[in-house]
């Protein structure tokens, strides 16, 4: 018997804030200089409501590198 697999990822990118399921509209690019090479970029996604909070969280740690609209990031990354 083959059971359908649950969706592993939402069809629309969602905010990375804990408990938030809103559509993401921002990409917060960051890196931890103790763990990552300078050019490496990790990303969090943010809805409009959580963009500032997540940005501040990363900024106070010196991790935040850039905040870009999701559509612009997808275009620059070739949709990946």
Short mmCIF file of N, CA, C and O in Angstrom, two decimals:
data_model
loop_
_atom_site.label_atom_id
_atom_site.label_comp_id
_atom_site.label_asym_id
_atom_site.label_seq_id
_atom_site.Cartn_x
_atom_site.Cartn_y
_atom_site.Cartn_z
N UNK A 1 0.85 -1.18 0.00
CA UNK A 1 0.00 0.00 0.00
C UNK A 1 0.89 1.23 0.00
O UNK A 1 1.75 1.39 0.85
N UNK A 2 0.69 2.11 -0.97
CA UNK A 2 1.46 3.34 -1.06
C UNK A 2 0.66 4.49 -0.49
O UNK A 2 -0.41 4.81 -1.00
N UNK A 3 1.20 5.10 0.54
CA UNK A 3 0.56 6.27 1.12
C UNK A 3 1.16 7.52 0.52
O UNK A 3 2.37 7.57 0.26
N UNK A 4 0.35 8.54 0.29
CA UNK A 4 0.90 9.78 -0.25
C UNK A 4 1.84 10.42 0.77
O UNK A 4 1.59 10.38 1.97
N UNK A 5 2.94 10.97 0.27
CA UNK A 5 3.87 11.66 1.14
C UNK A 5 3.34 13.05 1.46
O UNK A 5 2.78 13.71 0.59
N UNK A 6 3.52 13.50 2.68
CA UNK A 6 3.08 14.86 3.01
C UNK A 6 3.94 15.87 2.25
O UNK A 6 5.09 15.59 1.91
N UNK A 7 3.37 17.02 1.99
CA UNK A 7 4.14 18.08 1.34
C UNK A 7 5.29 18.46 2.26
O UNK A 7 5.09 18.77 3.43
N UNK A 8 6.50 18.41 1.74
CA UNK A 8 7.65 18.73 2.56
C UNK A 8 7.93 20.23 2.60
O UNK A 8 8.59 20.71 3.50
N UNK A 9 7.43 20.96 1.62
CA UNK A 9 7.64 22.40 1.59
C UNK A 9 6.37 23.07 1.10
O UNK A 9 5.68 22.55 0.24
N UNK A 10 6.07 24.23 1.67
CA UNK A 10 4.89 24.95 1.18
C UNK A 10 5.10 25.41 -0.25
O UNK A 10 6.23 25.63 -0.68
N UNK A 11 4.01 25.55 -0.99
CA UNK A 11 4.12 25.97 -2.39
C UNK A 11 4.54 27.43 -2.49
O UNK A 11 5.13 27.84 -3.47
N UNK A 12 4.23 28.22 -1.47
CA UNK A 12 4.62 29.62 -1.42
C UNK A 12 5.59 29.77 -0.25
O UNK A 12 5.31 29.29 0.85
N UNK A 13 6.75 30.40 -0.45
CA UNK A 13 7.70 30.56 0.65
C UNK A 13 7.05 31.25 1.85
O UNK A 13 6.31 32.22 1.68
N UNK A 14 7.33 30.74 3.04
CA UNK A 14 6.74 31.27 4.26
C UNK A 14 7.79 31.94 5.13
O UNK A 14 8.98 31.60 5.09
N UNK A 15 7.33 32.84 5.96
CA UNK A 15 8.16 33.58 6.89
C UNK A 15 8.90 32.61 7.82
O UNK A 15 8.36 31.58 8.24
N UNK A 16 10.14 32.93 8.16
CA UNK A 16 10.95 32.11 9.05
C UNK A 16 10.71 32.38 10.53
O UNK A 16 11.23 31.66 11.38
N UNK A 17 9.93 33.41 10.86
CA UNK A 17 9.66 33.72 12.27
C UNK A 17 8.90 32.56 12.91
O UNK A 17 8.01 31.96 12.29
N UNK A 18 9.26 32.25 14.14
CA UNK A 18 8.65 31.13 14.85
C UNK A 18 7.13 31.26 14.89
O UNK A 18 6.60 32.29 15.31
N UNK A 19 6.45 30.23 14.42
CA UNK A 19 4.99 30.18 14.45
C UNK A 19 4.29 30.96 13.34
O UNK A 19 3.08 30.89 13.23
N UNK A 20 5.02 31.69 12.53
CA UNK A 20 4.40 32.49 11.47
C UNK A 20 4.26 31.64 10.20
O UNK A 20 5.19 30.94 9.81
N UNK A 21 3.12 31.72 9.58
CA UNK A 21 2.87 30.99 8.34
C UNK A 21 2.52 31.94 7.19
O UNK A 21 2.03 31.53 6.16
N UNK A 22 2.81 33.22 7.41
CA UNK A 22 2.50 34.22 6.38
C UNK A 22 3.44 34.07 5.19
O UNK A 22 4.56 33.56 5.32
N UNK A 23 2.98 34.50 4.04
CA UNK A 23 3.82 34.47 2.85
C UNK A 23 5.04 35.38 3.06
O UNK A 23 4.92 36.49 3.59
N UNK A 24 6.19 34.90 2.65
CA UNK A 24 7.41 35.69 2.74
C UNK A 24 7.46 36.70 1.61
O UNK A 24 7.06 36.41 0.49
N UNK A 25 7.95 37.89 1.92
CA UNK A 25 8.15 38.92 0.90
C UNK A 25 9.57 39.47 0.94
O UNK A 25 9.95 40.24 0.06
N UNK A 26 10.36 39.08 1.94
CA UNK A 26 11.73 39.56 2.10
C UNK A 26 12.68 38.39 2.29
O UNK A 26 12.32 37.38 2.89
N UNK A 27 13.91 38.56 1.82
CA UNK A 27 14.99 37.62 2.09
C UNK A 27 16.03 38.35 2.92
O UNK A 27 16.48 39.45 2.55
N UNK A 28 16.39 37.76 4.05
CA UNK A 28 17.44 38.30 4.90
C UNK A 28 18.67 37.42 4.70
O UNK A 28 18.66 36.24 5.07
N UNK A 29 19.68 37.96 4.05
CA UNK A 29 20.91 37.21 3.78
C UNK A 29 21.87 37.47 4.93
O UNK A 29 22.08 38.62 5.33
N UNK A 30 22.46 36.40 5.45
CA UNK A 30 23.33 36.54 6.61
C UNK A 30 24.42 35.49 6.58
O UNK A 30 24.38 34.55 5.81
N UNK A 31 25.40 35.68 7.44
CA UNK A 31 26.38 34.63 7.71
C UNK A 31 26.98 34.84 9.09
O UNK A 31 27.00 35.94 9.61
N UNK A 32 27.42 33.75 9.67
CA UNK A 32 28.10 33.78 10.96
C UNK A 32 29.59 33.69 10.64
O UNK A 32 30.06 32.64 10.21
N UNK A 33 30.33 34.78 10.85
CA UNK A 33 31.74 34.77 10.46
C UNK A 33 32.59 33.74 11.20
O UNK A 33 33.66 33.37 10.73
N UNK A 34 32.10 33.23 12.33
CA UNK A 34 32.83 32.19 13.04
C UNK A 34 32.66 30.82 12.38
O UNK A 34 33.45 29.91 12.62
N UNK A 35 31.60 30.68 11.57
CA UNK A 35 31.30 29.39 10.95
C UNK A 35 31.41 29.39 9.43
O UNK A 35 31.66 28.34 8.83
N UNK A 36 31.18 30.53 8.80
CA UNK A 36 31.06 30.59 7.34
C UNK A 36 32.16 31.45 6.72
O UNK A 36 32.61 32.42 7.32
N UNK A 37 32.53 31.12 5.49
CA UNK A 37 33.44 31.96 4.74
C UNK A 37 32.74 33.29 4.44
O UNK A 37 31.51 33.35 4.41
N UNK A 38 33.49 34.37 4.22
CA UNK A 38 32.88 35.69 4.03
C UNK A 38 31.85 35.77 2.91
O UNK A 38 30.87 36.51 3.02
N UNK A 39 32.03 34.99 1.83
CA UNK A 39 31.09 35.07 0.70
C UNK A 39 29.85 34.21 0.89
O UNK A 39 28.86 34.36 0.17
N UNK A 40 29.85 33.31 1.86
CA UNK A 40 28.71 32.42 2.10
C UNK A 40 27.51 33.21 2.59
O UNK A 40 27.64 34.09 3.44
N UNK A 41 26.33 32.90 2.07
CA UNK A 41 25.09 33.55 2.52
C UNK A 41 24.05 32.51 2.88
O UNK A 41 23.67 31.68 2.06
N UNK A 42 23.62 32.56 4.11
CA UNK A 42 22.48 31.78 4.57
C UNK A 42 21.28 32.72 4.42
O UNK A 42 21.45 33.94 4.33
N UNK A 43 20.07 32.18 4.39
CA UNK A 43 18.92 33.06 4.23
C UNK A 43 17.80 32.70 5.19
O UNK A 43 17.59 31.53 5.52
N UNK A 44 17.14 33.73 5.64
CA UNK A 44 15.87 33.62 6.34
C UNK A 44 14.87 34.36 5.48
O UNK A 44 15.20 35.34 4.81
N UNK A 45 13.63 33.93 5.52
CA UNK A 45 12.55 34.61 4.82
C UNK A 45 11.70 35.36 5.84
O UNK A 45 11.56 34.91 6.98
N UNK A 46 11.15 36.48 5.43
CA UNK A 46 10.34 37.28 6.36
C UNK A 46 9.11 37.84 5.67
O UNK A 46 9.16 38.24 4.51
N UNK A 47 8.02 37.85 6.43
CA UNK A 47 6.82 38.57 5.99
C UNK A 47 7.04 40.04 6.35
O UNK A 47 8.02 40.41 7.02
N UNK A 48 6.14 40.89 5.93
CA UNK A 48 6.27 42.32 6.23
C UNK A 48 6.30 42.57 7.73
O UNK A 48 7.10 43.36 8.23
N UNK A 49 5.46 41.86 8.48
CA UNK A 49 5.35 42.06 9.92
C UNK A 49 6.64 41.69 10.67
O UNK A 49 7.00 42.33 11.66
N UNK A 50 7.36 40.68 10.24
CA UNK A 50 8.52 40.19 10.97
C UNK A 50 9.87 40.62 10.40
O UNK A 50 10.91 40.29 10.96
N UNK A 51 9.86 41.36 9.31
CA UNK A 51 11.13 41.78 8.68
C UNK A 51 12.03 42.54 9.65
O UNK A 51 13.21 42.21 9.81
N UNK A 52 11.50 43.51 10.33
CA UNK A 52 12.31 44.33 11.24
C UNK A 52 12.81 43.52 12.42
O UNK A 52 13.99 43.61 12.79
N UNK A 53 11.96 42.71 13.01
CA UNK A 53 12.36 41.90 14.17
C UNK A 53 13.48 40.92 13.80
O UNK A 53 14.50 40.83 14.51
N UNK A 54 13.32 40.19 12.71
CA UNK A 54 14.35 39.24 12.29
C UNK A 54 15.64 39.96 11.89
O UNK A 54 16.74 39.49 12.19
N UNK A 55 15.51 41.11 11.24
CA UNK A 55 16.69 41.90 10.86
C UNK A 55 17.46 42.35 12.10
O UNK A 55 18.69 42.26 12.14
N UNK A 56 16.74 42.82 13.12
CA UNK A 56 17.40 43.26 14.35
C UNK A 56 18.10 42.10 15.04
O UNK A 56 19.22 42.25 15.55
N UNK A 57 17.45 40.94 15.08
CA UNK A 57 18.03 39.76 15.70
C UNK A 57 19.38 39.43 15.07
O UNK A 57 20.37 39.17 15.76
N UNK A 58 19.44 39.44 13.73
CA UNK A 58 20.68 39.14 13.03
C UNK A 58 21.69 40.28 13.15
O UNK A 58 22.89 40.04 13.29
N UNK A 59 21.21 41.51 13.13
CA UNK A 59 22.10 42.68 13.19
C UNK A 59 22.87 42.78 14.50
O UNK A 59 24.07 43.06 14.50
N UNK A 60 22.20 42.56 15.62
CA UNK A 60 22.88 42.70 16.92
C UNK A 60 23.99 41.66 17.07
O UNK A 60 24.90 41.86 17.87
N UNK A 61 23.93 40.59 16.31
CA UNK A 61 24.97 39.56 16.34
C UNK A 61 26.03 39.79 15.27
O UNK A 61 27.00 39.04 15.18
N UNK A 62 25.82 40.81 14.43
CA UNK A 62 26.76 41.09 13.36
C UNK A 62 26.66 40.13 12.18
O UNK A 62 27.59 40.01 11.40
N UNK A 63 25.51 39.46 12.05
CA UNK A 63 25.33 38.45 11.01
C UNK A 63 24.66 38.99 9.74
O UNK A 63 24.88 38.46 8.66
N UNK A 64 23.81 40.00 9.86
CA UNK A 64 23.00 40.46 8.72
C UNK A 64 23.88 41.10 7.66
O UNK A 64 24.69 41.98 7.95
N UNK A 65 23.73 40.65 6.42
CA UNK A 65 24.50 41.18 5.30
C UNK A 65 23.63 41.97 4.33
O UNK A 65 24.10 42.93 3.73
N UNK A 66 22.37 41.55 4.14
CA UNK A 66 21.52 42.21 3.15
C UNK A 66 20.06 41.85 3.39
O UNK A 66 19.77 40.76 3.89
N UNK A 67 19.17 42.77 3.04
CA UNK A 67 17.73 42.53 3.06
C UNK A 67 17.21 42.90 1.68
O UNK A 67 17.39 44.02 1.22
N UNK A 68 16.61 41.91 1.00
CA UNK A 68 16.22 42.06 -0.40
C UNK A 68 14.79 41.56 -0.58
O UNK A 68 14.42 40.53 0.01
N UNK A 69 13.97 42.24 -1.40
CA UNK A 69 12.65 41.69 -1.70
C UNK A 69 12.78 40.29 -2.30
O UNK A 69 13.69 40.02 -3.10
N UNK A 70 11.89 39.40 -1.90
CA UNK A 70 11.94 38.00 -2.36
C UNK A 70 11.96 37.90 -3.88
O UNK A 70 12.74 37.14 -4.44
N UNK A 71 11.12 38.67 -4.56
CA UNK A 71 11.07 38.61 -6.03
C UNK A 71 12.41 38.99 -6.64
O UNK A 71 12.86 38.36 -7.60
N UNK A 72 13.08 39.98 -6.07
CA UNK A 72 14.40 40.40 -6.57
C UNK A 72 15.45 39.30 -6.33
O UNK A 72 16.27 39.01 -7.18
N UNK A 73 15.39 38.67 -5.15
CA UNK A 73 16.33 37.59 -4.81
C UNK A 73 16.16 36.41 -5.76
O UNK A 73 17.12 35.85 -6.26
N UNK A 74 14.89 36.04 -6.02
CA UNK A 74 14.62 34.92 -6.93
C UNK A 74 15.13 35.20 -8.33
O UNK A 74 15.67 34.31 -8.99
N UNK A 75 14.97 36.43 -8.79
CA UNK A 75 15.46 36.82 -10.11
C UNK A 75 16.98 36.75 -10.15
O UNK A 75 17.55 36.19 -11.08
N UNK A 76 17.64 37.26 -9.12
CA UNK A 76 19.10 37.28 -9.06
C UNK A 76 19.67 35.86 -8.94
O UNK A 76 20.73 35.56 -9.48
N UNK A 77 18.97 34.99 -8.24
CA UNK A 77 19.44 33.63 -8.02
C UNK A 77 18.95 32.66 -9.09
O UNK A 77 19.20 31.46 -8.98
N UNK A 78 18.23 33.15 -10.05
CA UNK A 78 17.73 32.27 -11.12
C UNK A 78 16.58 31.39 -10.66
O UNK A 78 16.38 30.32 -11.18
N UNK A 79 15.85 31.86 -9.62
CA UNK A 79 14.69 31.11 -9.14
C UNK A 79 15.03 30.03 -8.14
O UNK A 79 14.19 29.26 -7.74
N UNK A 80 16.26 29.93 -7.68
CA UNK A 80 16.65 28.91 -6.69
C UNK A 80 16.53 29.44 -5.30
O UNK A 80 16.86 30.43 -4.92
#
